[in-house]
Short mmCIF file of C-alpha atoms in Angstrom, two decimals:
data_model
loop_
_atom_site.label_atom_id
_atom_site.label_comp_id
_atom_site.label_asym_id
_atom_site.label_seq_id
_atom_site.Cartn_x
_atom_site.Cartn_y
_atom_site.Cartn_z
CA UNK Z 1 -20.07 -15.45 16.48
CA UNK Z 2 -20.94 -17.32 13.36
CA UNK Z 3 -24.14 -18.11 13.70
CA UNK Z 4 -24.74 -14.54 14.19
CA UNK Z 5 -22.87 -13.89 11.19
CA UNK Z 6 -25.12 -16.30 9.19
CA UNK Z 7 -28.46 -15.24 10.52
CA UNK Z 8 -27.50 -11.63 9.59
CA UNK Z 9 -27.04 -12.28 6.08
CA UNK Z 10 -29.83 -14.67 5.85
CA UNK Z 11 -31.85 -11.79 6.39
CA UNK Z 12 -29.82 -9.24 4.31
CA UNK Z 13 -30.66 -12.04 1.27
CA UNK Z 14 -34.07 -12.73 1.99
CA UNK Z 15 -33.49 -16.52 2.31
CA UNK Z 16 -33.72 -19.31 4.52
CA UNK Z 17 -31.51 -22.32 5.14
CA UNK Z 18 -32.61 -24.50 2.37
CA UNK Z 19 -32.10 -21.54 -0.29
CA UNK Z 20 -28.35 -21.30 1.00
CA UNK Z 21 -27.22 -24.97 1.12
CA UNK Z 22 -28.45 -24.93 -2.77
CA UNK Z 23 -26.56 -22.07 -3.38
CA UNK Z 24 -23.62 -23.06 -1.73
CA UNK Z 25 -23.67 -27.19 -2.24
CA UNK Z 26 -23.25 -27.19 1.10
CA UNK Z 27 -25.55 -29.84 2.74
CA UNK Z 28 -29.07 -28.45 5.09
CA UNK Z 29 -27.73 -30.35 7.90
CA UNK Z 30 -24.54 -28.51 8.33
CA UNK Z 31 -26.26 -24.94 7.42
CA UNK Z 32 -28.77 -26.02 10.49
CA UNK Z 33 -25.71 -26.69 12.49
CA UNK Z 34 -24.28 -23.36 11.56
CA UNK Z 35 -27.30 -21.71 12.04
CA UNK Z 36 -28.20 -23.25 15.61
CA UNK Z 37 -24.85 -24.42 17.01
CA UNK Z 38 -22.75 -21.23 18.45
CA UNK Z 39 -19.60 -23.68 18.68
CA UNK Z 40 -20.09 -25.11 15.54
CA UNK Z 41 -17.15 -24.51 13.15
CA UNK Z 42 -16.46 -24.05 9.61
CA UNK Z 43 -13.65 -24.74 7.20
CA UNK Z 44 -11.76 -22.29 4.55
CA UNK Z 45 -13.74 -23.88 1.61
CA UNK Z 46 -17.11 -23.81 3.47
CA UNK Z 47 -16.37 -20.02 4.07
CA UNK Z 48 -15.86 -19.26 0.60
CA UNK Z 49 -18.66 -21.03 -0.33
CA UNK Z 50 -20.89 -19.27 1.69
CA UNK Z 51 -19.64 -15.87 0.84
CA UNK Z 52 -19.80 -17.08 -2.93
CA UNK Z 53 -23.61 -18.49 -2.10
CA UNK Z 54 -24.76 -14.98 -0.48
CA UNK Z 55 -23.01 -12.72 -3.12
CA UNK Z 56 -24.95 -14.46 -5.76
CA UNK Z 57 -28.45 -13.93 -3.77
CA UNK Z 58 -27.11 -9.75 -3.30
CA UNK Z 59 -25.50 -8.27 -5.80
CA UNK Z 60 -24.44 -5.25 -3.22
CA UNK Z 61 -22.25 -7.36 -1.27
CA UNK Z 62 -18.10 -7.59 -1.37
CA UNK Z 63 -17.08 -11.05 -1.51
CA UNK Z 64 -13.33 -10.16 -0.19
CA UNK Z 65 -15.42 -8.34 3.11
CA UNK Z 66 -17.52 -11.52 3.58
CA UNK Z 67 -15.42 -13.78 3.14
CA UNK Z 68 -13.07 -12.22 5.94
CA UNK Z 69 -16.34 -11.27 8.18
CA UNK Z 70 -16.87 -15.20 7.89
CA UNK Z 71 -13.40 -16.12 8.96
CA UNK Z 72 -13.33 -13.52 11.31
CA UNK Z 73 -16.41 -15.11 13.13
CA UNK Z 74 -14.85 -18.54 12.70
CA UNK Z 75 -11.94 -17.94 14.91
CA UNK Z 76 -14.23 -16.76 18.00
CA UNK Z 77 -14.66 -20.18 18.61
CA UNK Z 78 -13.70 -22.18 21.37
CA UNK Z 79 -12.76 -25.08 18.90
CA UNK Z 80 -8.68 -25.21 18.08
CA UNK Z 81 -6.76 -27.30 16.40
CA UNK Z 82 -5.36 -28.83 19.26
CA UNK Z 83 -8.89 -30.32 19.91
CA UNK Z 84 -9.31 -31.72 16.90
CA UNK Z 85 -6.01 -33.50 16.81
CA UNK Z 86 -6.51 -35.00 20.55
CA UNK Z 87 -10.42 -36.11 19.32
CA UNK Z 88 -8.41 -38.06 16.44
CA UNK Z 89 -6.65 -39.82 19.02
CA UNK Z 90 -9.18 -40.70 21.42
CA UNK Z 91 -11.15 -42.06 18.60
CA UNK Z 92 -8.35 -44.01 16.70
CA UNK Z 93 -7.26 -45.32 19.95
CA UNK Z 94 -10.75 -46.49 21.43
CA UNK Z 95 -11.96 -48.19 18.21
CA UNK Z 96 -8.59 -49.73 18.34
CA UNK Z 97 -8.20 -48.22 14.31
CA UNK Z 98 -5.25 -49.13 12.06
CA UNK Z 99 -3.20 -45.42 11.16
CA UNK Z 100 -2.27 -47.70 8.00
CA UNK Z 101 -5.54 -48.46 7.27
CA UNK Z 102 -6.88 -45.20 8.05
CA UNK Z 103 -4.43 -43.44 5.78
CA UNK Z 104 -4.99 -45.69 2.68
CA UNK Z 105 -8.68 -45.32 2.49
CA UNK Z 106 -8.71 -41.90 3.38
CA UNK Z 107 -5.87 -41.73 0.56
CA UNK Z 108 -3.44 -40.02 2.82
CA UNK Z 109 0.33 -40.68 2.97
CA UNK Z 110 0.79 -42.52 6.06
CA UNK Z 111 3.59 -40.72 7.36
CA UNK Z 112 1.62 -37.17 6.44
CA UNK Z 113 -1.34 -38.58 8.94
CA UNK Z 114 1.37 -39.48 11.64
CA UNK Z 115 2.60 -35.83 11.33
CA UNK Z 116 -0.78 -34.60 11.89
CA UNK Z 117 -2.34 -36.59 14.67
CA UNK Z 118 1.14 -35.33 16.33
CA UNK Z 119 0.26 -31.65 15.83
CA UNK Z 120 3.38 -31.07 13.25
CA UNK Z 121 1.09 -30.69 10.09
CA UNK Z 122 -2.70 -28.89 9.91
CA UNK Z 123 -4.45 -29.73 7.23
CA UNK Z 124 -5.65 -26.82 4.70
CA UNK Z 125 -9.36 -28.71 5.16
CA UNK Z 126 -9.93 -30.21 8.70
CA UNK Z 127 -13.59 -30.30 7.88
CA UNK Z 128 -13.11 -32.36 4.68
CA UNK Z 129 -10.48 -34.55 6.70
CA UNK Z 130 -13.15 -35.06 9.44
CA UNK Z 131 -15.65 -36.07 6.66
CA UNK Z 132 -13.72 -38.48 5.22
CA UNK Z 133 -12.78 -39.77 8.85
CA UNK Z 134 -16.11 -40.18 9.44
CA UNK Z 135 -16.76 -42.37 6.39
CA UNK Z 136 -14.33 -45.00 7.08
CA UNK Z 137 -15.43 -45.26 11.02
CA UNK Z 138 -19.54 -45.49 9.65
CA UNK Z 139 -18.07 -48.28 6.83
CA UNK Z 140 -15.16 -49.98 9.35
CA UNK Z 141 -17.53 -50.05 12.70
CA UNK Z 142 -20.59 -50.82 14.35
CA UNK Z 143 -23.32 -47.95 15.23
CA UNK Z 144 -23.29 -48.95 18.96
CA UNK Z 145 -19.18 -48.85 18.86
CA UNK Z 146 -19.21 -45.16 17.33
CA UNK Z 147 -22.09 -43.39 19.14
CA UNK Z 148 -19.99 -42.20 21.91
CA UNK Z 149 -18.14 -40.32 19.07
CA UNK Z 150 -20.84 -38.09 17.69
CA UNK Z 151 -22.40 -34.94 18.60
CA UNK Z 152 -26.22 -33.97 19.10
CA UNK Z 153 -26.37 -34.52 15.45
CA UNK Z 154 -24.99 -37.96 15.61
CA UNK Z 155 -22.23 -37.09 13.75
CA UNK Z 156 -18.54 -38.04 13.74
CA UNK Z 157 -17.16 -34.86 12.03
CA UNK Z 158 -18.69 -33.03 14.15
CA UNK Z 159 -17.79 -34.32 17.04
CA UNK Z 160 -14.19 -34.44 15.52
CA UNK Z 161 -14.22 -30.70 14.95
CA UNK Z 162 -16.26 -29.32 17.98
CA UNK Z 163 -16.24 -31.23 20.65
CA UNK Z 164 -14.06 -30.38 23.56
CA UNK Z 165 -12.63 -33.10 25.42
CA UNK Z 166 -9.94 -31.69 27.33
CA UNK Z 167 -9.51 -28.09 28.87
CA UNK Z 168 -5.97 -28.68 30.42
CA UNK Z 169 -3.54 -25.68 29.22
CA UNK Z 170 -0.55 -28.61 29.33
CA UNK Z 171 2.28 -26.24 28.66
CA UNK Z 172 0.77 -24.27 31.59
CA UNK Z 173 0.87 -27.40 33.94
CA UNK Z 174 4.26 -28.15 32.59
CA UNK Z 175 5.98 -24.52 34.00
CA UNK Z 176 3.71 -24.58 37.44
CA UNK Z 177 5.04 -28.14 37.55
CA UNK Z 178 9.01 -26.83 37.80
CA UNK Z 179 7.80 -23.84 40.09
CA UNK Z 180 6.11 -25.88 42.72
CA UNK Z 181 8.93 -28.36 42.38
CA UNK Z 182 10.79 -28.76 46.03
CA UNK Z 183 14.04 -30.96 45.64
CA UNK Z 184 14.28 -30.90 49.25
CA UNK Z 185 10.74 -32.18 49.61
CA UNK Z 186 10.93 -34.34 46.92
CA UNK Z 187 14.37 -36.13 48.67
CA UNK Z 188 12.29 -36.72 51.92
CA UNK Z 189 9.10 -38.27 50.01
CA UNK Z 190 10.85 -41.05 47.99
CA UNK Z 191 13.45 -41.49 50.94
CA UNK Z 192 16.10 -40.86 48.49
CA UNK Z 193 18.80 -40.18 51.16
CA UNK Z 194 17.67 -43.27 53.14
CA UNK Z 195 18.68 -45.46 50.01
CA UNK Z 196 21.46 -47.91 50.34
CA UNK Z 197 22.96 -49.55 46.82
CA UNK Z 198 25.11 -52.01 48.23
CA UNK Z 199 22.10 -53.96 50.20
CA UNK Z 200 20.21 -54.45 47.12
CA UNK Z 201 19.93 -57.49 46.24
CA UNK Z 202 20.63 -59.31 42.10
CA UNK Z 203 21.12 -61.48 40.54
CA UNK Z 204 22.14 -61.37 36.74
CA UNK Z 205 23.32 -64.34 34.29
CA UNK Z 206 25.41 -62.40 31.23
CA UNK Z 207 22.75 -62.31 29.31
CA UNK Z 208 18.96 -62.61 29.20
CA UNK Z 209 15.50 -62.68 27.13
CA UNK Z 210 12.03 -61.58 27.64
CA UNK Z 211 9.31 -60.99 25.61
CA UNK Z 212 5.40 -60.13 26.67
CA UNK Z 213 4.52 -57.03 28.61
CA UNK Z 214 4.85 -58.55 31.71
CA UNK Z 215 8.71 -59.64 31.13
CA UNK Z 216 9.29 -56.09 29.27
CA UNK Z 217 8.68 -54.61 32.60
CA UNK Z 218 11.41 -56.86 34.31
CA UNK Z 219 13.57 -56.49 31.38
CA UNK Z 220 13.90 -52.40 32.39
CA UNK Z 221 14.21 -52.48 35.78
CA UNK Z 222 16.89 -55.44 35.15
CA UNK Z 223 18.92 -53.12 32.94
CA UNK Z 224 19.03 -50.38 36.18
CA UNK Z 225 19.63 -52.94 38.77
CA UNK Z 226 22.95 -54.01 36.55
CA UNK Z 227 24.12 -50.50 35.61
CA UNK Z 228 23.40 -49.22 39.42
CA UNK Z 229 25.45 -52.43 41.17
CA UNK Z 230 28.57 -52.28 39.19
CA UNK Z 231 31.30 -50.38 40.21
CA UNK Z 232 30.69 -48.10 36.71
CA UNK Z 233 29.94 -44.89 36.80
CA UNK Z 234 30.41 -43.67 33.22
CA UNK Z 235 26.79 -42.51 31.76
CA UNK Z 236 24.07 -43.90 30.68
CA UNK Z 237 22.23 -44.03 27.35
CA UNK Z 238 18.33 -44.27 26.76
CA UNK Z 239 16.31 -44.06 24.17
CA UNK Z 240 12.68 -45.55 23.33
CA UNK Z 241 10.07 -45.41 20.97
CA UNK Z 242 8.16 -48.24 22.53
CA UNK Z 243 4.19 -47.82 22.84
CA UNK Z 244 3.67 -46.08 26.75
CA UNK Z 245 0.03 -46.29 26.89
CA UNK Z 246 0.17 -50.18 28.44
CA UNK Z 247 3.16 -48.93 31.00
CA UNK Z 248 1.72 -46.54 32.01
CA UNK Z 249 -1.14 -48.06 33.15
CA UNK Z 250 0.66 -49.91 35.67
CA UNK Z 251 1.61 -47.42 38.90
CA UNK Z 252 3.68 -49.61 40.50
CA UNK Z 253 5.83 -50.32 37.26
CA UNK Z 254 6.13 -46.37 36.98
CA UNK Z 255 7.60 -45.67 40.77
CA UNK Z 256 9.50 -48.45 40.17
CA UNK Z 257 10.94 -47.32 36.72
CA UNK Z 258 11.59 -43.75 38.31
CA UNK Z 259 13.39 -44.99 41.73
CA UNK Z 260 15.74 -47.11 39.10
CA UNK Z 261 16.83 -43.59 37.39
CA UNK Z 262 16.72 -42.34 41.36
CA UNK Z 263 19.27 -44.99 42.13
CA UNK Z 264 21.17 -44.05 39.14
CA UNK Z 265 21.58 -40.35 40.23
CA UNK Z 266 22.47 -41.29 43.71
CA UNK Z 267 25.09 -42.63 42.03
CA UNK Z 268 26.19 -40.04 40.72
CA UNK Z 269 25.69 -41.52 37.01
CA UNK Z 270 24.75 -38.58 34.26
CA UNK Z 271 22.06 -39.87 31.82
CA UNK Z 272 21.93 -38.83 28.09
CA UNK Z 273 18.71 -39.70 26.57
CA UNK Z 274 17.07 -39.29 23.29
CA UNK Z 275 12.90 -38.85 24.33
CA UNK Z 276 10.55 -39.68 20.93
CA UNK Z 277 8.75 -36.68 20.55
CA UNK Z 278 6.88 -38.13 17.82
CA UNK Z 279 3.72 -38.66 20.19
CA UNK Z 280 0.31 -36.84 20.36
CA UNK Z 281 0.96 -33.37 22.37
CA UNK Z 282 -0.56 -34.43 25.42
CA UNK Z 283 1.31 -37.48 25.93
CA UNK Z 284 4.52 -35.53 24.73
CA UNK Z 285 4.03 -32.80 27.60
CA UNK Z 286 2.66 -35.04 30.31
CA UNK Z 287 6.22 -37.60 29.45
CA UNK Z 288 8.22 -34.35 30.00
CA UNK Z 289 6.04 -33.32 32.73
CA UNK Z 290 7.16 -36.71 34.65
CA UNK Z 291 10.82 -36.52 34.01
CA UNK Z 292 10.97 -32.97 35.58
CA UNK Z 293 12.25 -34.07 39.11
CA UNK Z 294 15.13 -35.87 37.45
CA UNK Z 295 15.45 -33.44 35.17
CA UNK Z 296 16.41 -30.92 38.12
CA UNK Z 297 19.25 -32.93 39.28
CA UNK Z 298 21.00 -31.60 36.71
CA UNK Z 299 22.46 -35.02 35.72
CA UNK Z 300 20.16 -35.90 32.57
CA UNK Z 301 20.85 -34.32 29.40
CA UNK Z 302 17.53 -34.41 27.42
CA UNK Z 303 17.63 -34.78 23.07
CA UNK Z 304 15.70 -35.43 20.34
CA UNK Z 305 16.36 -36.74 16.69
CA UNK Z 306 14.41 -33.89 14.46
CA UNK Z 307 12.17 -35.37 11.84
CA UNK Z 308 12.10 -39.02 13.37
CA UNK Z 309 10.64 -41.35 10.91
CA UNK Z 310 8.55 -44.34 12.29
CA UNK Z 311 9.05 -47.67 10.99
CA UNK Z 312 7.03 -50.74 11.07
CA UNK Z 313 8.91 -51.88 14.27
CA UNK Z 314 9.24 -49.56 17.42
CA UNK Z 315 12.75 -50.17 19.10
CA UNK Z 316 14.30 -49.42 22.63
CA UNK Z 317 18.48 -48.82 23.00
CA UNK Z 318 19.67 -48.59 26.61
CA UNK Z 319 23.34 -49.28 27.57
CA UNK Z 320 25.96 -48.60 30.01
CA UNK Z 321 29.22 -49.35 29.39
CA UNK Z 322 28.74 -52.46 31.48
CA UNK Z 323 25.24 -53.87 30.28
CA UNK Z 324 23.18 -53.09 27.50
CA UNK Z 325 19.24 -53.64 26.85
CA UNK Z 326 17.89 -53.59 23.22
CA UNK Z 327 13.89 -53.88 22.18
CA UNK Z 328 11.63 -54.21 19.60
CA UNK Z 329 8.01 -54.96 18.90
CA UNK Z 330 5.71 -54.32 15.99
CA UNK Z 331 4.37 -50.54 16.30
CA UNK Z 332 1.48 -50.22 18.20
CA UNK Z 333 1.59 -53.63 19.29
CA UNK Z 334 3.51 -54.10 22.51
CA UNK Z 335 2.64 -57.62 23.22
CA UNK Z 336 5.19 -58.39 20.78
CA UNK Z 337 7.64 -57.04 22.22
CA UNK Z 338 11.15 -58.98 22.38
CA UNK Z 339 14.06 -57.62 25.11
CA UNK Z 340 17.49 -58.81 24.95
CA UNK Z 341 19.85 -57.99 28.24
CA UNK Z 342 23.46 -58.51 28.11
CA UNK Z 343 26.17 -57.91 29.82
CA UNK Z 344 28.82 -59.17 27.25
CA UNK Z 345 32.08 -56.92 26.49
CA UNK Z 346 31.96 -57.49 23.01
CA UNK Z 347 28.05 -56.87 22.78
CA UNK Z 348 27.39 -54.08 24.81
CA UNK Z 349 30.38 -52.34 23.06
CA UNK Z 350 28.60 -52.43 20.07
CA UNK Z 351 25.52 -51.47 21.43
CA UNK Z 352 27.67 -48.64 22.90
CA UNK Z 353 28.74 -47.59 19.69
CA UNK Z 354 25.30 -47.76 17.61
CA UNK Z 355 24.04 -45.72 20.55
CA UNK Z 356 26.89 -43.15 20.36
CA UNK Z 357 25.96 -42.82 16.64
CA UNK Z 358 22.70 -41.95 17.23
CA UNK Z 359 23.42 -39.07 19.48
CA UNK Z 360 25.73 -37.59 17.27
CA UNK Z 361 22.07 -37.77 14.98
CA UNK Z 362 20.38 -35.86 17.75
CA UNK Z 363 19.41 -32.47 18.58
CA UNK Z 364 19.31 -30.85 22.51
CA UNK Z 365 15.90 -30.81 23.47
CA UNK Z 366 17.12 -28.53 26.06
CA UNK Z 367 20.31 -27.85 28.37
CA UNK Z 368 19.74 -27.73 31.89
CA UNK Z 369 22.57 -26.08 33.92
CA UNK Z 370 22.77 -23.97 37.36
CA UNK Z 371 25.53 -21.27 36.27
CA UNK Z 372 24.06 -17.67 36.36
CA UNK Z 373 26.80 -16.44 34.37
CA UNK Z 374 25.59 -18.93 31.71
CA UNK Z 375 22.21 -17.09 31.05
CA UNK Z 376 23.69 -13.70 30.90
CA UNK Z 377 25.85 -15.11 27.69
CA UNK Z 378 22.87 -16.40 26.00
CA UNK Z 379 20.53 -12.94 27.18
CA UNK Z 380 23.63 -10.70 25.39
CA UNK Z 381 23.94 -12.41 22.16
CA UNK Z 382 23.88 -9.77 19.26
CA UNK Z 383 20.70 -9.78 17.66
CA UNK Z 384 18.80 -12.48 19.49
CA UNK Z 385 16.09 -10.37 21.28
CA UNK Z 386 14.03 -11.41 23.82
CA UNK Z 387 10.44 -10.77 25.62
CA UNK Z 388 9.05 -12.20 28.61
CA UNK Z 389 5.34 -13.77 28.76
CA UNK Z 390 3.03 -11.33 30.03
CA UNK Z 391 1.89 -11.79 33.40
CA UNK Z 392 4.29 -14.67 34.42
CA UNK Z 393 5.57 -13.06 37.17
CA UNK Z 394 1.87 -12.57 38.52
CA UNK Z 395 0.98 -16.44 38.13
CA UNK Z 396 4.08 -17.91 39.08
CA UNK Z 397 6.00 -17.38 42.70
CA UNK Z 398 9.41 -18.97 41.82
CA UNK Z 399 10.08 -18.49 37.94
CA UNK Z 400 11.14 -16.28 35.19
CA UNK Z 401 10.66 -17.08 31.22
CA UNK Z 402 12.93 -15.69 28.65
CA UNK Z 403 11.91 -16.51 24.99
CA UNK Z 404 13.64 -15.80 21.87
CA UNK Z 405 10.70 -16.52 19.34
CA UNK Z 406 12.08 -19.27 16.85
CA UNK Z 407 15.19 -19.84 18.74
CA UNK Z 408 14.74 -20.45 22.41
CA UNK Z 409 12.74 -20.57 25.48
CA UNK Z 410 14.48 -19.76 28.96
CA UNK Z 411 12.50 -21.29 32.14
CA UNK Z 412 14.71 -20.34 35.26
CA UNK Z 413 13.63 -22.00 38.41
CA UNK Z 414 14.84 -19.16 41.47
CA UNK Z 415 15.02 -21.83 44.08
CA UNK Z 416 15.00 -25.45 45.41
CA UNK Z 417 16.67 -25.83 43.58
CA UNK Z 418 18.00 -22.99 41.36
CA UNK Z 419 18.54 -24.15 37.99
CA UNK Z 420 17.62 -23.08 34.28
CA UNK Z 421 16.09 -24.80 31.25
CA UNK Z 422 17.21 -23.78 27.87
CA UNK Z 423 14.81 -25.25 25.69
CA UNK Z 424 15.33 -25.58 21.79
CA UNK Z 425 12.76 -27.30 20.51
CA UNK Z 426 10.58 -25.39 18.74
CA UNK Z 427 6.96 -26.39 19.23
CA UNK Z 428 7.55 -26.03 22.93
CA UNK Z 429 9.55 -22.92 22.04
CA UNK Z 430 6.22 -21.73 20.58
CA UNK Z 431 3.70 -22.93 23.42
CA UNK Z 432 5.94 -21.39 25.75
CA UNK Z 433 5.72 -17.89 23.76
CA UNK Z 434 2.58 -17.78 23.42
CA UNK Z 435 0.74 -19.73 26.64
CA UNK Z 436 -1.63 -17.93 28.64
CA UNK Z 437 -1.05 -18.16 32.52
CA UNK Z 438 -4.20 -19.32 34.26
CA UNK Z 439 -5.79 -16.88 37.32
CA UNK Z 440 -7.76 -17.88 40.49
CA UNK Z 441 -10.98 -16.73 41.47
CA UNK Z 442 -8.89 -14.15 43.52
CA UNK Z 443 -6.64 -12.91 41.32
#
């Protein structure tokens, strides 16, 4: 444990706290904190500077060995990088803070910040980053709006770098999410095979506006009501960028939203759509957590367009080839959202072919088929070798994981339906390699 760490050589130097933040220009406060706070963590540069700082006070000490003994005790902790990023978020998002703004006074490249706050990028110095994070919020806010963002220390950083706000092992939840997973029971809870298209009622002019959250709403289940009451049965293309948070605030919109894509498959109607992964990782795995019972249909092929770079507007590109529904709003600001619905020939054909473009631009997220004969293929390829996650088979009752580490991950559901997930991507290639499964009290 650190603290252990710097209490020993305290005493192997003969010096106290206030003798080691001179030494080390690191300030009391945080040698306190590393002193009296077992979860407190430290970064690269604050390691060296220690090891540096206690050399200089002992001539018989190995800078190389402290330095690693200092590490060493650094990655006991319970903090992770994953924590940090989601603290980021929470803050940004509850003091309603500009990423824009953020960046240029932090003197960050905006796009660099955006790659970080989604887990793609770790800064070499998460402690300086926090600092600095911590200066704007002290300059940009009020004490009363930033309090609930400190630690027993009252500060920011600290709370940035320490503080754990959520224990959920997502990619965990993810996989027990497709081996509980019961088509059959799913069918009979959303009455799927009760559903009649033809009695459903709509009315559609050719083409139509809305703008507003409230009309954005209408504007999607619109687009389904079209595409699942024409005779058309060709598939369907989605893809969105558009802010979630606000929609997904609002239950009813979200049954609503998934019995449209449930009328769509009892259709028969296959569904390719692009998902922007460009989102903090638990929104990313609690999206693809969602789509899972549509996903076992076996009717939606899932992409995503590698390196996506955001612009200043967000955008939204549905279409069918009978009706087509484009968005847009500024980013991060859904309430100016614009929709446009149409079911003109000559503009839904061009939506049509935009859309078709940017497929061809994107990458499977993963293929989802049923055909054993399939997996043995992929399992045989020369030189791709595989492992299984230990202890998978003791934590889960109806699933098997494959991975090929920095190729593929291989989720096969046994039953209800039997089906397999070949997923590509890979930061959920690497979650999936390296999870740990989660035991009862019994186990």
């Amino acid at each position: 444990m650190l603290s252990e760490t710097i209490d020993k050589y305290l005493k192997i130097c003969n010096c106290n706290g206030k003798e080691l933040s001179e030494k080390s220009g690191i300030s009391r406060s945080n040698i306190s904190r590393m002193k009296n706070n077992p979860e407190f963590s430290i970064t690269e540069s604050q390691a060296r500077a220690l090891a540096k700082a206690f050399c200089s006070m002992n001539e018989e000490l190995d800078f190389s060995n402290l330095y690693s003994e200092l590490t060493e005790s650094n990655k006991n902790l319970s903090y992770t990088y994953e924590t940090f990023v989601q603290n980021l978020n929470d803050l940004m998002k509850d003091l309603d803070i500009n990423a824009a703004e953020l960046a240029r006074d932090i003197k960050y490249d905006p796009s660099y910040l955006s790659r970080i706050r989604t887990g793609k990028r770790k800064p070499s110095d998460i402690g300086g980053l926090s600092l600095k994070i911590e200066n704007f919020v002290r300059k940009r806010c009020r004490e009363s709006e930033y309090s609930a963002f400190t630690d027993e220390n009252g500060s920011i950083s600290g709370w940035l770098t320490v503080k754990k706000t959520d224990n959920r092992n997502y990619t965990y939840d993810f996989i027990k999410k497709i081996d509980d997973f019961n088509l059959d029971e799913y069918i009979k809870t959303i009455h799927f095979d009760e559903i009649n298209i033809k009695e459903l009622p709509f009315n559609f002019p050719g083409s139509k506006k809305y703008s507003g959250l409230d009309e954005i709403k209408k504007a999607e289940l619109d687009f389904f009501k079209a595409a699942v009451l024409s005779k058309d049965t060709s598939k369907v293309f989605m893809h969105s960028e558009m802010p979630m948070e606000k929609m997904s605030e609002d239950h009813d919109f979200d049954k609503k939203w998934m019995m449209g894509l449930a009328l769509m498959i009892k259709k028969g109607v296959k569904i390719d759509i692009i998902h922007h992964l460009d989102r903090p990782w638990k929104e990313l795995m609690l999206g693809l957590e969602a789509w899972i019972p549509i996903y076992m249909t076996g009717l939606v092929s899932p992409y995503y367009i590698k390196e996506w770079q955001p612009g200043l507007f967000s955008h939204l590109n549905y279409s069918s080839d009978v009706c087509a529904l484009k968005g847009e709003c500024l980013r991060d600001r859904q309430d100016t959202s614009f929709y446009y619905l149409t079911r003109n020939k000559n503009e839904v054909e061009k939506c049509r072919k935009n859309n078709d473009i940017l497929l061809s631009r994107a990458t499977p997220l993963m293929e989802i088929f049923s055909e054993d004969e399939k997996v043995e293929k992929i399992l045989s390829q020369e030189g791709e070798e595989y492992f299984e996650p230990g202890s998978v088979g003791n934590t889960f009752k109806n699933i098997r994981i494959r991975v090929c580490e920095g190729k593929w991950a291989l989720v096969s559901k046994i039953s209800n339906p039997h089906i397999h997930f070949l997923i590509r991507h890979p930061i959920l290639v690497s979650a999936i390699g390296n999870f740990e499964p989660q035991y009862s009290e019994t186990d």
